[in-house]
Amino acid sequence: HGTAEKYAASIEKTGLKPGSRMYVHLSPDIETAVTVGKRHGRPIVYEVKSGQMHRDGFPFYRSVNGVWLTHNVPEVYLERMESSVFTRSITI
């Protein structure tokens, strides 16, 4: 999941919420997550433990444009990626 740095504290406290949308939108890859995060400032990327979420009963849906959707992502299923991991092959 890509977001801007200014949202990180809230996300790490309460997880990902859909806000004004019906679903939380999850990027299918790191490159897309970085692009999404850059829209509103310095990008932050979270790894979503989607496999564990699915095993724990959370539903996922895939939109026609390849974006993964879910109702919410509790903070326990998120891991903030170090920027060095996603900037090796991507220029910010």
PDB file of C-alpha atoms in Angstrom:
ATOM      1  CA  HIS A   1       0.000   0.000   0.000  1.00  0.00           C
ATOM      2  CA  GLY A   2       1.371   3.385  -0.969  1.00  0.00           C
ATOM      3  CA  THR A   3       0.649   6.586   0.906  1.00  0.00           C
ATOM      4  CA  ALA A   4       2.273   9.881   1.778  1.00  0.00           C
ATOM      5  CA  GLU A   5       4.489  10.319   4.826  1.00  0.00           C
ATOM      6  CA  LYS A   6       2.023  12.743   6.433  1.00  0.00           C
ATOM      7  CA  TYR A   7      -0.495   9.897   6.850  1.00  0.00           C
ATOM      8  CA  ALA A   8       1.925   7.353   8.360  1.00  0.00           C
ATOM      9  CA  ALA A   9       1.315   8.083  12.064  1.00  0.00           C
ATOM     10  CA  SER A  10      -2.443   7.679  11.703  1.00  0.00           C
ATOM     11  CA  ILE A  11      -2.102   4.500   9.632  1.00  0.00           C
ATOM     12  CA  GLU A  12       0.306   2.957  12.118  1.00  0.00           C
ATOM     13  CA  LYS A  13      -2.126   3.699  14.949  1.00  0.00           C
ATOM     14  CA  THR A  14      -5.452   2.702  13.374  1.00  0.00           C
ATOM     15  CA  GLY A  15      -4.627   0.761  10.198  1.00  0.00           C
ATOM     16  CA  LEU A  16      -6.001   1.463   6.737  1.00  0.00           C
ATOM     17  CA  LYS A  17      -9.579   2.708   6.501  1.00  0.00           C
ATOM     18  CA  PRO A  18     -11.557   3.397   3.319  1.00  0.00           C
ATOM     19  CA  GLY A  19     -12.289   7.003   4.267  1.00  0.00           C
ATOM     20  CA  SER A  20     -14.734   8.363   1.687  1.00  0.00           C
ATOM     21  CA  ARG A  21     -14.367   5.256  -0.493  1.00  0.00           C
ATOM     22  CA  MET A  22     -16.189   1.953  -0.148  1.00  0.00           C
ATOM     23  CA  TYR A  23     -12.931  -0.007   0.121  1.00  0.00           C
ATOM     24  CA  VAL A  24      -9.269   0.355   0.944  1.00  0.00           C
ATOM     25  CA  HIS A  25      -7.305   0.295  -2.330  1.00  0.00           C
ATOM     26  CA  LEU A  26      -4.155  -1.858  -2.320  1.00  0.00           C
ATOM     27  CA  SER A  27      -1.472  -1.584  -4.968  1.00  0.00           C
ATOM     28  CA  PRO A  28      -0.561  -4.799  -6.788  1.00  0.00           C
ATOM     29  CA  ASP A  29       3.200  -4.028  -6.682  1.00  0.00           C
ATOM     30  CA  ILE A  30       5.807  -1.751  -5.085  1.00  0.00           C
ATOM     31  CA  GLU A  31       6.192   0.483  -8.132  1.00  0.00           C
ATOM     32  CA  THR A  32       2.487   1.308  -8.145  1.00  0.00           C
ATOM     33  CA  ALA A  33       2.502   1.865  -4.378  1.00  0.00           C
ATOM     34  CA  VAL A  34       5.357   4.377  -4.712  1.00  0.00           C
ATOM     35  CA  THR A  35       3.547   6.196  -7.531  1.00  0.00           C
ATOM     36  CA  VAL A  36       0.385   6.437  -5.426  1.00  0.00           C
ATOM     37  CA  GLY A  37       2.326   7.653  -2.393  1.00  0.00           C
ATOM     38  CA  LYS A  38       4.093  10.356  -4.400  1.00  0.00           C
ATOM     39  CA  ARG A  39       0.765  12.011  -5.261  1.00  0.00           C
ATOM     40  CA  HIS A  40       0.624  13.722  -1.857  1.00  0.00           C
ATOM     41  CA  GLY A  41       4.250  14.029  -0.769  1.00  0.00           C
ATOM     42  CA  ARG A  42       7.130  11.763   0.177  1.00  0.00           C
ATOM     43  CA  PRO A  43       5.992   8.174  -0.446  1.00  0.00           C
ATOM     44  CA  ILE A  44       5.686   5.570   2.267  1.00  0.00           C
ATOM     45  CA  VAL A  45       5.046   1.937   1.367  1.00  0.00           C
ATOM     46  CA  TYR A  46       3.459  -0.651   3.641  1.00  0.00           C
ATOM     47  CA  GLU A  47       3.594  -4.366   3.076  1.00  0.00           C
ATOM     48  CA  VAL A  48       0.114  -5.731   3.724  1.00  0.00           C
ATOM     49  CA  LYS A  49       0.091  -9.207   5.244  1.00  0.00           C
ATOM     50  CA  SER A  50      -2.736 -10.165   2.906  1.00  0.00           C
ATOM     51  CA  GLY A  51      -2.189 -13.911   3.167  1.00  0.00           C
ATOM     52  CA  GLN A  52      -2.621 -13.800   6.929  1.00  0.00           C
ATOM     53  CA  MET A  53      -5.598 -11.474   6.585  1.00  0.00           C
ATOM     54  CA  HIS A  54      -7.243 -13.910   4.162  1.00  0.00           C
ATOM     55  CA  ARG A  55      -6.593 -16.837   6.522  1.00  0.00           C
ATOM     56  CA  ASP A  56      -8.136 -14.741   9.310  1.00  0.00           C
ATOM     57  CA  GLY A  57     -11.319 -14.248   7.273  1.00  0.00           C
ATOM     58  CA  PHE A  58     -10.834 -10.856   5.628  1.00  0.00           C
ATOM     59  CA  PRO A  59     -12.287 -10.758   2.094  1.00  0.00           C
ATOM     60  CA  PHE A  60     -10.377  -9.318  -0.870  1.00  0.00           C
ATOM     61  CA  TYR A  61     -11.711  -8.260  -4.250  1.00  0.00           C
ATOM     62  CA  ARG A  62      -9.817  -7.445  -7.442  1.00  0.00           C
ATOM     63  CA  SER A  63     -11.063  -4.555  -9.555  1.00  0.00           C
ATOM     64  CA  VAL A  64     -10.942  -4.583 -13.347  1.00  0.00           C
ATOM     65  CA  ASN A  65      -7.910  -2.245 -13.294  1.00  0.00           C
ATOM     66  CA  GLY A  66      -5.884  -4.622 -11.101  1.00  0.00           C
ATOM     67  CA  VAL A  67      -6.286  -2.819  -7.780  1.00  0.00           C
ATOM     68  CA  TRP A  68      -6.948  -5.048  -4.788  1.00  0.00           C
ATOM     69  CA  LEU A  69      -9.779  -3.964  -2.501  1.00  0.00           C
ATOM     70  CA  THR A  70     -10.708  -4.812   1.077  1.00  0.00           C
ATOM     71  CA  HIS A  71     -12.909  -3.246   3.743  1.00  0.00           C
ATOM     72  CA  ASN A  72     -10.073  -2.277   6.095  1.00  0.00           C
ATOM     73  CA  VAL A  73      -6.564  -3.333   7.090  1.00  0.00           C
ATOM     74  CA  PRO A  74      -5.929  -3.394  10.852  1.00  0.00           C
ATOM     75  CA  GLU A  75      -2.495  -2.106  11.824  1.00  0.00           C
ATOM     76  CA  VAL A  76      -1.319  -5.565  12.939  1.00  0.00           C
ATOM     77  CA  TYR A  77      -1.304  -6.614   9.266  1.00  0.00           C
ATOM     78  CA  LEU A  78       0.917  -3.733   8.141  1.00  0.00           C
ATOM     79  CA  GLU A  79       4.680  -3.523   7.979  1.00  0.00           C
ATOM     80  CA  ARG A  80       6.303  -0.268   6.933  1.00  0.00           C
ATOM     81  CA  MET A  81       8.971  -0.910   4.323  1.00  0.00           C
ATOM     82  CA  GLU A  82      12.318   0.812   4.595  1.00  0.00           C
ATOM     83  CA  SER A  83      12.653   3.349   1.802  1.00  0.00           C
ATOM     84  CA  SER A  84      15.940   1.761   0.735  1.00  0.00           C
ATOM     85  CA  VAL A  85      13.986  -1.380  -0.204  1.00  0.00           C
ATOM     86  CA  PHE A  86      11.740   0.387  -2.693  1.00  0.00           C
ATOM     87  CA  THR A  87      14.137   3.068  -3.939  1.00  0.00           C
ATOM     88  CA  ARG A  88      16.804   0.700  -5.268  1.00  0.00           C
ATOM     89  CA  SER A  89      15.074   0.419  -8.608  1.00  0.00           C
ATOM     90  CA  ILE A  90      12.750   3.411  -8.406  1.00  0.00           C
ATOM     91  CA  THR A  91      13.761   7.046  -8.464  1.00  0.00           C
ATOM     92  CA  ILE A  92      11.728   9.107  -6.012  1.00  0.00           C
TER      93      ILE A  92
END
